[in-house]
Each structure stands twice: as C-alpha cells, then as structure tokens.
Amino acid sequence: MEEMPQDQRLLMICYKFPPMHSISCRRTGALYSAFQRHFGAVRVISTTNRHLLASDAQVAAAADIYDAPTRDYRTVIQGRTGKPASASEGLKQSWLGNLGLKLQASFPTLYWLGEGGRRYQRNAVNFGAQLVRSTGITHLFSSFPPYADHCIAYRLKRAFPHLVWIADFRDLHIDPTQNNLMFRRYQRRVNRRILHHADIVTTVSEGLAEHLRALHHNVFVVRNGLTLRPADAQPYKKFTIAYTGSMFQDKRRPEPLLQAIADGLQQGVLAREDLSVVYAGKDGEVWRDKMKQFGLEDLLQEKGVVAPEAAREIQQRAHLNLLLTYSTSSLKGNLTGKLYDYLEAGRPIIALINGPHDPELAAVVEGAQAGTIFDHTTPPEDLLRFIESLYTGWKRTGRVAWTGDRAFLASLQWEEIVDRFIEQAGVSQTWRAHV
C-alpha cells in the first residue's frame, strides 16, 4: 500500500452522501472511509437535502462534513409533499416527463433544473474555497451523478490549480444506450471542456471506462466494493426469489424468469404453494402487470418502498436474489450497486442481462461463485433447469447452499480496491508533480 504523506488532505464534493438513503451513497461513504487510510484529513461538502431526504439509520455520517444550502427540485417536492422526488416509470415514458428528464440532465439547463442546482453549486464553491485556504486541501474528489458535483470541483480546480482533481463517474453522463440528453454533441463538448481540468477520471467498470477514455486520457477503474458481514437472517418459509430496487424503463426485464416459473408450474417440476416472489421498491405497479401476464400474480409479495435495513433483510432471507441489468454491443460493464448488495447478502444470485453476454459482469458473479448469468441468447429451458435445481435442493434439505469464493470476495473489499487505485494511479506523485 502506498503511504500518502500526512500533509496531503482530501476534499470530497458529494451531493449523494450518507446517511442519505441512496445506493449511490454506498460508494461515496465507503470511499470516504477507505480514503482515511491515505490522507492526513478527509473533508466532505454535501447538501442540506441530506437532512430532508430519506436516511439509512445503519450508516454513520462523516465527521468533517459541510452542508451547502440547497434548493432544487428535490428540496421543493420532498419538502412540500413529504414523498420521494423520484419519477415513476409511467412518467418517465410520457412525452412531458421524458422532456423534463432530458432538460434536468443536459447542459446548460442542468445548472438550474438538475440535482443541486445553482444555489448548491454557489454555496459549495464558497465552502470549498474557504477550506482550501484554511486547511491546506491538496486533492479534490467529485462524483457523478449529479453533474453539479463536477461543476463545483471544476470551479475549485480553476481557482486553485495545485489541487489534484479526481472526477468519479458512477454512470455515464453520455450513455450510448439512452436517449436521455438534449444536443448530445454539445454535451460531449462540455464534458470534454470540464474534464480537461481533471487529473484523474475514475469509474465503476471497464465497460464505462472505454467511453470515458474518449473524453480523458487518464481513466482508472475503481469498482464498487464489499463490506463483508455475517448473513444471519432466517430464510423465508417458501422458496423465495427477491428483487429489491427500481425498474429502469424497458432496460430491466424479468420476463425470462417469469416465463421459466410459469413453464415449471405447467410441467409440474415446481409447486405453486411452495413459491413466492418478493418485490421491494417504488415500481410495484410494473411488477403486478408483469406477474399477471404470466398468471403468477398470486405469488407476488409486494413490500413497497422499504428502509435500507429492511431491504438487506429481504436479500438475506431470500433463497435467490434477482439481478436485472442490460448490455448492448456499444456498452457493457453495467456493474450496478445492487450486485454488491447481493454479494454481501450471501445468497445465490440469478442475473438476467437484457442484451448480449457481459464478460465483466460474469467475471464478478462467477468469480465469486455467487450464482449464474443468463443473457438474451439463453434457451428458456436452461433458466428453468437452474431454478429447478435450487428448488429441488431446497425441497430435500430445507435450504439453498451458498459458499462463495471467500478469497475472491475478500479482494472486492473497499480497502483492497482503494489501496490498489492509490498505488496504480500514483495519486501522491501527481500532487508532488503539481507543486
């Protein structure tokens, strides 16, 4: 592990940060903890919305955190209604909803309409400048989404050129599989202009890194990591397949699984009274419709939106956790945060890829010996045989065995991942070169 001098200090710009309840906060919070091993001090600028939006009671917040006063669409909607400011799948697919989402995700309107907004950016830049001057900040870290965090870091880097700026991307702003932006060529130009000032760009997978290398010359993969913990929840009494989280328009498709269950019931290799499908999330209507299409609506247990600790319990109690993702010929490596939640849960994973085989996803799931991956070329009978094998073992023993490759899982822990990044990227040497 590279030893970082204690005179090097990091400032993280993270709208999404614990204890806010968001899967994005798993990454920023874990990086904050892991960075403590490498910097003399780590400080965070986040948003006052952290105290308005739902929180994860089991996750501690950072000690050195400064909340930039914010008034964006989340402040307005959450403060007025008390309900999460997230768009339903129906709204996302409507003409008006789609236009609104494009405007809030695109330059220049994201300055005013996106998460954070102008007030957050202005206040965060002021806080950041004060901290750089008063505490000797040497490094910056910002993470997308939202893009407001990169805009803040960009302005600080311009004002203090000695700072080493690490620009992190949990997702792609310019996604080749989505029509989610206005004027895509203009978005690319703005991205390139902003990232020109970053010293290092990081992202969660090699598939995303391929696209970011068209915008920046120094891109590193810093995958999401694990915090291993014992899985001590009692399994459900019925053979249960669980999915926790959101659907993503038509990108995530559980239909192959539902077809396999329906076929198994028809063939008599599965018994209806033994089965349950648990869904926790905001898209219950989507799941009700899909289950009804296959005559399985009586198997659905809909939990609605649940607290993070309840989601973790569902994942640990399930006999099989369902991972839905997608890939195309132009984009692979969709290693969602949910994948790592499932690995931590210690239960078998069935991953359905809406698209061609994703070797990067396979390397993680199969490397951990955590489950099986099926893509759009998989014969339906293969999917049924996999479910049947787990179900038959459960009928015989009352449990579904899961061992996992412990050594492989240990290599996915956050400390290991950050140690490798600091060493490979030469983060300390980069600062020395600046000064």
Coordinates of C-alpha atoms in Angstrom, one line a residue:
M1 CA 0.0 0.0 0.0
E2 CA 1.4 3.4 -1.0
E3 CA 1.9 5.6 2.1
M4 CA 0.4 9.0 1.5
P5 CA 2.1 11.9 3.3
Q6 CA 0.1 13.3 6.2
D7 CA 0.3 16.8 4.7
Q8 CA -2.0 15.7 1.8
R9 CA -5.6 16.4 2.5
L10 CA -8.7 15.5 0.5
L11 CA -11.9 17.4 -0.1
M12 CA -14.9 15.3 -1.4
I13 CA -17.7 17.0 -3.2
C14 CA -20.7 14.6 -2.9
Y15 CA -24.3 15.6 -3.1
K16 CA -25.1 11.9 -2.6
F17 CA -23.6 11.1 0.8
P18 CA -24.5 9.1 3.9
P19 CA -26.7 8.9 5.8
M20 CA -28.8 9.8 2.8
H21 CA -30.7 6.6 1.6
S22 CA -29.4 6.1 -1.9
I23 CA -27.4 3.2 -3.4
S24 CA -25.0 6.0 -4.7
C25 CA -24.2 6.8 -1.1
R26 CA -22.8 3.3 -0.6
R27 CA -20.0 4.3 -2.9
T28 CA -19.2 7.8 -1.7
G29 CA -19.5 6.7 2.0
A30 CA -17.2 3.7 1.5
L31 CA -14.7 5.7 -0.4
Y32 CA -14.7 8.3 2.4
S33 CA -13.8 5.6 4.9
A34 CA -11.2 4.0 2.7
F35 CA -9.5 7.3 1.9
Q36 CA -8.9 7.9 5.6
R37 CA -6.0 5.4 5.3
H38 CA -4.3 7.5 2.7
F39 CA -4.8 11.2 3.6
G40 CA -4.0 13.2 6.6
A41 CA -7.5 14.5 6.6
V42 CA -10.7 13.9 4.6
R43 CA -13.5 16.5 4.5
V44 CA -16.8 16.5 2.7
I45 CA -19.1 19.1 1.2
S46 CA -22.6 17.7 0.7
T47 CA -26.1 19.2 0.6
T48 CA -28.6 20.3 3.2
N49 CA -31.0 17.9 1.4
R50 CA -29.3 15.1 3.3
H51 CA -31.5 16.1 6.3
L52 CA -34.6 16.2 4.2
L53 CA -34.4 13.1 2.1
A54 CA -34.7 9.5 3.5
S55 CA -31.8 8.3 5.5
D56 CA -30.2 5.0 6.3
A57 CA -30.2 4.6 10.1
Q58 CA -27.4 2.0 10.0
V59 CA -24.9 4.2 8.2
A60 CA -22.9 6.8 10.1
A61 CA -22.2 10.2 8.5
A62 CA -18.8 11.7 8.2
A63 CA -17.4 13.8 11.0
D64 CA -15.9 16.6 8.8
I65 CA -18.9 17.4 6.6
Y66 CA -20.2 20.8 5.5
D67 CA -23.7 21.0 4.2
A68 CA -24.1 23.5 1.3
P69 CA -27.6 25.2 1.5
T70 CA -29.6 23.8 -1.4
R71 CA -32.9 24.4 -3.1
D72 CA -33.5 22.2 -6.1
Y73 CA -36.4 20.1 -7.3
R74 CA -35.8 17.5 -4.5
T75 CA -36.0 20.3 -1.9
V76 CA -39.3 21.6 -3.3
I77 CA -41.1 18.3 -3.9
Q78 CA -39.9 16.5 -0.8
G79 CA -40.4 19.5 1.5
R80 CA -43.9 20.1 0.1
T81 CA -45.2 16.6 -0.1
G82 CA -43.0 14.5 2.2
K83 CA -42.8 11.9 -0.6
P84 CA -39.6 10.9 -2.5
A85 CA -38.9 13.1 -5.5
S86 CA -38.5 10.2 -7.9
A87 CA -40.3 9.8 -11.2
S88 CA -42.5 6.8 -11.8
E89 CA -41.9 4.6 -14.8
G90 CA -45.1 5.8 -16.4
L91 CA -44.0 9.5 -16.1
K92 CA -40.5 8.6 -17.5
Q93 CA -42.1 7.2 -20.6
S94 CA -44.5 10.0 -21.1
W95 CA -43.6 12.8 -23.6
L96 CA -43.7 15.6 -21.0
G97 CA -41.9 13.5 -18.4
N98 CA -39.2 12.5 -20.8
L99 CA -38.6 16.1 -21.9
G100 CA -38.3 17.2 -18.2
L101 CA -35.8 14.5 -17.5
K102 CA -33.7 15.4 -20.5
L103 CA -33.7 19.1 -19.6
Q104 CA -32.6 18.4 -16.0
A105 CA -29.8 16.1 -17.2
S106 CA -28.4 18.3 -20.0
F107 CA -26.2 21.3 -20.2
P108 CA -26.9 24.2 -19.8
T109 CA -30.3 23.6 -18.2
L110 CA -28.9 21.2 -15.6
Y111 CA -27.3 24.2 -13.9
W112 CA -30.8 25.3 -12.8
L113 CA -33.0 22.2 -13.1
G114 CA -30.7 19.3 -12.1
E115 CA -30.0 17.9 -8.7
G116 CA -28.2 20.5 -6.6
G117 CA -29.0 23.5 -8.8
R118 CA -27.3 26.9 -8.8
R119 CA -27.7 27.6 -5.1
Y120 CA -26.0 24.3 -4.1
Q121 CA -23.1 24.9 -6.5
R122 CA -22.5 28.5 -5.5
N123 CA -22.5 27.7 -1.8
A124 CA -20.4 24.6 -2.2
V125 CA -17.8 26.6 -4.2
N126 CA -17.6 29.2 -1.4
F127 CA -17.2 26.5 1.3
G128 CA -14.6 24.7 -0.8
A129 CA -12.5 27.8 -1.4
Q130 CA -12.6 28.6 2.4
L131 CA -11.4 25.1 3.2
V132 CA -8.6 25.1 0.6
R133 CA -7.3 28.3 2.1
S134 CA -7.7 27.5 5.7
T135 CA -6.9 23.7 5.9
G136 CA -4.4 23.1 3.2
I137 CA -6.5 20.9 0.9
T138 CA -4.3 19.2 -1.7
H139 CA -6.8 16.8 -3.5
L140 CA -10.4 17.0 -4.8
F141 CA -12.8 14.2 -5.4
S142 CA -16.2 14.7 -7.1
S143 CA -18.7 12.1 -8.2
F144 CA -21.4 12.0 -10.9
P145 CA -24.4 11.9 -10.7
P146 CA -25.3 14.7 -10.2
Y147 CA -23.1 16.7 -12.5
A148 CA -23.3 19.6 -10.1
D149 CA -20.5 18.0 -8.1
H150 CA -18.2 18.0 -11.1
C151 CA -19.1 21.6 -11.8
I152 CA -18.1 22.6 -8.3
A153 CA -14.8 20.8 -8.5
Y154 CA -14.1 22.3 -11.9
R155 CA -14.5 25.8 -10.5
L156 CA -12.3 25.0 -7.5
K157 CA -9.6 23.5 -9.7
R158 CA -9.6 26.6 -11.9
A159 CA -9.2 28.8 -8.8
F160 CA -6.6 26.5 -7.2
P161 CA -4.6 24.8 -9.9
H162 CA -2.4 22.9 -7.4
L163 CA -5.3 20.7 -6.5
V164 CA -5.3 17.1 -7.8
W165 CA -8.8 16.6 -9.0
I166 CA -10.3 13.0 -9.2
A167 CA -13.6 13.0 -11.2
D168 CA -15.6 9.9 -10.5
F169 CA -18.4 8.5 -12.7
R170 CA -20.8 6.0 -11.2
D171 CA -22.7 6.2 -14.5
L172 CA -22.1 7.7 -17.9
H173 CA -23.5 11.2 -18.5
I174 CA -23.5 10.5 -22.3
D175 CA -24.9 7.0 -22.3
P176 CA -24.9 5.4 -25.9
T177 CA -27.9 3.2 -25.0
Q178 CA -30.2 6.0 -23.8
N179 CA -31.9 9.0 -25.5
N180 CA -31.8 11.0 -22.3
L181 CA -30.0 14.2 -23.3
M182 CA -30.6 17.2 -25.4
F183 CA -28.0 18.1 -28.1
R184 CA -25.6 15.2 -27.5
R185 CA -22.7 16.7 -29.5
Y186 CA -22.9 19.8 -27.3
Q187 CA -23.0 17.6 -24.2
R188 CA -19.8 15.9 -25.3
R189 CA -18.0 19.2 -25.9
V190 CA -19.0 20.5 -22.4
N191 CA -17.9 17.2 -20.8
R192 CA -14.5 17.4 -22.6
R193 CA -14.0 21.0 -21.6
I194 CA -14.8 20.4 -17.9
L195 CA -12.8 17.1 -17.7
H196 CA -9.8 18.7 -19.4
H197 CA -9.0 20.1 -15.9
A198 CA -9.3 16.8 -14.1
D199 CA -6.1 15.0 -13.3
I200 CA -7.7 11.5 -12.9
V201 CA -11.1 10.1 -14.0
T202 CA -12.4 7.1 -12.2
T203 CA -15.4 4.9 -12.9
V204 CA -17.0 1.6 -11.8
S205 CA -16.2 -0.8 -14.7
E206 CA -14.1 -1.3 -17.7
G207 CA -17.1 -1.0 -19.9
L208 CA -17.8 2.5 -18.8
A209 CA -14.1 3.4 -18.9
E210 CA -13.9 2.6 -22.6
H211 CA -16.3 5.5 -23.2
L212 CA -14.7 7.9 -20.8
R213 CA -11.3 7.4 -22.4
A214 CA -12.8 9.3 -25.4
L215 CA -13.1 12.3 -23.0
H216 CA -10.0 12.0 -20.9
H217 CA -6.5 10.4 -21.2
N218 CA -6.1 9.2 -17.6
V219 CA -9.0 6.9 -16.6
F220 CA -8.9 4.2 -13.9
V221 CA -11.5 1.6 -12.9
V222 CA -12.4 1.8 -9.2
R223 CA -15.1 -0.8 -8.8
N224 CA -17.7 -0.7 -6.1
G225 CA -16.7 -2.9 -3.2
L226 CA -18.0 -5.0 -0.4
T227 CA -18.3 -4.7 3.4
L228 CA -18.5 -8.3 4.3
R229 CA -20.8 -9.1 7.2
P230 CA -22.4 -12.3 8.5
A231 CA -25.7 -13.3 6.9
D232 CA -27.8 -14.4 9.9
A233 CA -31.4 -13.7 8.8
Q234 CA -33.8 -16.7 8.9
P235 CA -34.8 -17.8 5.3
Y236 CA -38.4 -17.4 4.2
K237 CA -40.5 -20.5 4.7
K238 CA -41.4 -20.6 1.0
F239 CA -38.9 -20.8 -1.8
T240 CA -38.4 -17.1 -2.4
I241 CA -37.0 -15.1 -5.3
A242 CA -36.4 -11.5 -4.3
Y243 CA -35.9 -8.3 -6.3
T244 CA -35.2 -5.0 -4.4
G245 CA -34.9 -1.7 -6.2
S246 CA -36.2 0.2 -9.2
M247 CA -37.0 -0.9 -12.7
F248 CA -35.4 1.2 -15.4
Q249 CA -37.9 1.8 -18.1
D250 CA -37.6 -1.2 -20.5
K251 CA -34.0 -1.9 -19.8
R252 CA -34.5 -4.3 -16.9
R253 CA -36.7 -7.2 -17.9
P254 CA -37.7 -10.0 -15.6
E255 CA -39.9 -11.7 -18.2
P256 CA -37.4 -14.7 -18.9
L257 CA -37.6 -15.6 -15.2
L258 CA -41.3 -15.3 -15.0
Q259 CA -41.7 -17.4 -18.2
A260 CA -39.4 -20.1 -16.6
I261 CA -41.5 -20.2 -13.4
A262 CA -44.7 -20.4 -15.5
D263 CA -43.2 -23.3 -17.5
G264 CA -42.1 -25.1 -14.4
L265 CA -45.5 -24.9 -12.9
Q266 CA -47.1 -26.2 -16.1
Q267 CA -44.6 -29.1 -16.3
G268 CA -45.1 -29.9 -12.6
V269 CA -41.4 -29.5 -11.6
L270 CA -42.3 -26.5 -9.4
A271 CA -45.3 -26.4 -7.0
R272 CA -47.2 -23.1 -6.7
E273 CA -47.8 -23.5 -3.0
D274 CA -44.0 -23.5 -2.4
L275 CA -43.2 -20.4 -4.3
S276 CA -43.0 -16.7 -3.6
V277 CA -41.7 -13.6 -5.5
V278 CA -40.9 -10.7 -3.2
Y279 CA -40.5 -7.2 -4.6
A280 CA -39.5 -4.1 -2.6
G281 CA -39.3 -0.8 -4.4
K282 CA -41.3 2.0 -6.0
D283 CA -42.4 0.1 -9.1
G284 CA -45.0 -2.3 -7.7
E285 CA -47.4 -1.5 -10.5
V286 CA -44.9 -2.7 -13.1
W287 CA -44.4 -5.9 -11.2
R288 CA -48.1 -6.5 -10.8
D289 CA -48.6 -6.1 -14.5
K290 CA -45.8 -8.4 -15.4
M291 CA -46.7 -11.1 -12.9
K292 CA -50.3 -11.0 -14.2
Q293 CA -49.1 -11.5 -17.8
F294 CA -47.7 -14.9 -16.8
G295 CA -50.6 -15.9 -14.5
L296 CA -48.3 -15.5 -11.4
E297 CA -50.0 -12.6 -9.6
D298 CA -50.8 -14.8 -6.6
L299 CA -47.1 -15.4 -6.0
L300 CA -46.2 -11.7 -5.6
Q301 CA -45.5 -10.3 -2.2
E302 CA -45.2 -6.5 -2.7
K303 CA -43.3 -4.7 0.1
G304 CA -43.3 -1.2 -1.4
V305 CA -40.5 1.2 -0.6
V306 CA -38.6 -0.1 2.4
A307 CA -35.8 1.2 4.6
P308 CA -32.3 0.0 3.7
E309 CA -32.1 -2.4 6.7
A310 CA -35.4 -4.0 5.6
A311 CA -34.1 -4.4 2.1
R312 CA -30.9 -6.1 3.4
E313 CA -33.1 -8.4 5.5
I314 CA -35.1 -9.4 2.4
Q315 CA -31.9 -10.1 0.4
Q316 CA -30.6 -12.3 3.2
R317 CA -33.8 -14.2 3.7
A318 CA -34.4 -14.9 0.0
H319 CA -33.3 -18.2 -1.5
L320 CA -32.4 -16.5 -4.7
N321 CA -31.8 -12.8 -5.4
L322 CA -32.7 -11.5 -8.9
L323 CA -30.3 -9.1 -10.6
L324 CA -31.6 -7.3 -13.6
T325 CA -29.3 -5.4 -15.9
Y326 CA -28.7 -4.7 -19.6
S327 CA -25.9 -4.6 -22.2
T328 CA -25.5 -3.7 -25.9
S329 CA -22.8 -4.1 -28.4
S330 CA -21.7 -0.5 -27.5
L331 CA -22.0 -0.7 -23.7
K332 CA -21.1 -3.4 -21.3
G333 CA -19.9 -3.4 -17.7
N334 CA -23.2 -2.4 -16.0
L335 CA -21.9 -3.5 -12.6
T336 CA -24.7 -2.0 -10.6
G337 CA -24.5 -1.2 -6.9
K338 CA -27.2 -3.8 -6.4
L339 CA -24.8 -6.6 -7.4
Y340 CA -22.6 -5.8 -4.5
D341 CA -25.6 -5.6 -2.1
Y342 CA -26.4 -9.1 -3.2
L343 CA -22.9 -10.4 -2.8
E344 CA -22.9 -9.0 0.8
A345 CA -26.2 -10.8 1.4
G346 CA -24.6 -14.2 0.9
R347 CA -27.4 -15.7 -1.1
P348 CA -27.3 -17.1 -4.6
I349 CA -27.7 -14.6 -7.5
I350 CA -29.5 -15.1 -10.8
A351 CA -28.5 -12.3 -13.2
L352 CA -30.7 -11.6 -16.3
I353 CA -29.0 -9.5 -18.9
N354 CA -31.3 -7.7 -21.4
G355 CA -28.8 -8.0 -24.2
P356 CA -25.6 -9.8 -25.1
H357 CA -23.3 -11.6 -22.7
D358 CA -21.4 -9.2 -20.4
P359 CA -18.0 -10.8 -19.6
E360 CA -17.2 -8.2 -16.9
L361 CA -20.3 -9.0 -15.0
A362 CA -19.7 -12.7 -15.5
A363 CA -16.1 -12.3 -14.1
V364 CA -17.5 -10.9 -10.8
V365 CA -20.6 -13.2 -10.3
E366 CA -18.9 -16.4 -11.5
G367 CA -15.5 -15.4 -10.0
A368 CA -17.2 -15.2 -6.6
Q369 CA -19.1 -18.4 -7.3
A370 CA -22.2 -16.5 -6.3
G371 CA -24.6 -17.5 -9.0
T372 CA -25.4 -17.7 -12.7
I373 CA -25.8 -15.3 -15.5
F374 CA -28.3 -15.5 -18.4
D375 CA -28.4 -13.3 -21.4
H376 CA -30.8 -12.9 -24.4
T377 CA -29.4 -15.9 -26.1
T378 CA -30.0 -18.3 -23.2
P379 CA -32.6 -21.0 -24.0
P380 CA -35.6 -20.8 -21.7
E381 CA -35.2 -24.4 -20.6
D382 CA -31.7 -23.6 -19.2
L383 CA -33.1 -20.9 -17.0
L384 CA -35.8 -23.3 -15.7
R385 CA -33.3 -26.1 -15.1
F386 CA -31.2 -23.7 -12.9
I387 CA -34.3 -22.7 -10.8
E388 CA -35.4 -26.3 -10.6
S389 CA -32.0 -27.4 -9.3
L390 CA -32.1 -24.9 -6.4
Y391 CA -35.8 -25.6 -5.7
T392 CA -35.2 -29.4 -5.6
G393 CA -32.3 -29.0 -3.2
W394 CA -34.4 -26.7 -1.0
K395 CA -37.3 -29.3 -1.0
R396 CA -34.8 -32.0 0.1
T397 CA -32.9 -30.1 2.7
G398 CA -34.9 -27.0 3.6
R399 CA -32.2 -24.6 2.5
V400 CA -30.2 -23.4 -0.6
A401 CA -26.5 -23.9 -0.2
W402 CA -24.2 -20.9 -0.8
T403 CA -20.5 -20.9 -0.1
G404 CA -18.9 -18.4 -2.4
D405 CA -15.2 -18.0 -3.1
R406 CA -14.1 -16.2 0.1
A407 CA -10.7 -15.2 -1.2
F408 CA -12.3 -13.7 -4.3
L409 CA -14.8 -11.8 -2.2
A410 CA -12.1 -10.5 0.1
S411 CA -10.3 -9.0 -2.9
L412 CA -13.5 -7.0 -3.6
Q413 CA -13.5 -5.3 -0.2
W414 CA -13.3 -1.5 -0.3
E415 CA -9.9 -1.2 1.4
E416 CA -8.3 -3.5 -1.1
I417 CA -9.9 -1.6 -4.1
V418 CA -8.8 1.8 -2.9
D419 CA -5.3 0.6 -1.9
R420 CA -4.8 -0.7 -5.5
F421 CA -6.1 2.6 -7.0
I422 CA -3.9 4.9 -4.9
E423 CA -0.9 2.8 -5.9
Q424 CA -1.7 2.4 -9.6
A425 CA -2.7 6.0 -10.2
G426 CA 0.2 7.4 -8.3
V427 CA -2.1 9.9 -6.5
S428 CA 0.6 11.2 -4.2
Q429 CA 3.1 11.6 -7.0
T430 CA 0.6 13.5 -9.1
W431 CA 0.4 16.1 -6.3
R432 CA 4.1 16.3 -6.0
A433 CA 4.4 17.0 -9.7
H434 CA 2.0 19.9 -9.3
V435 CA 3.9 21.6 -6.6

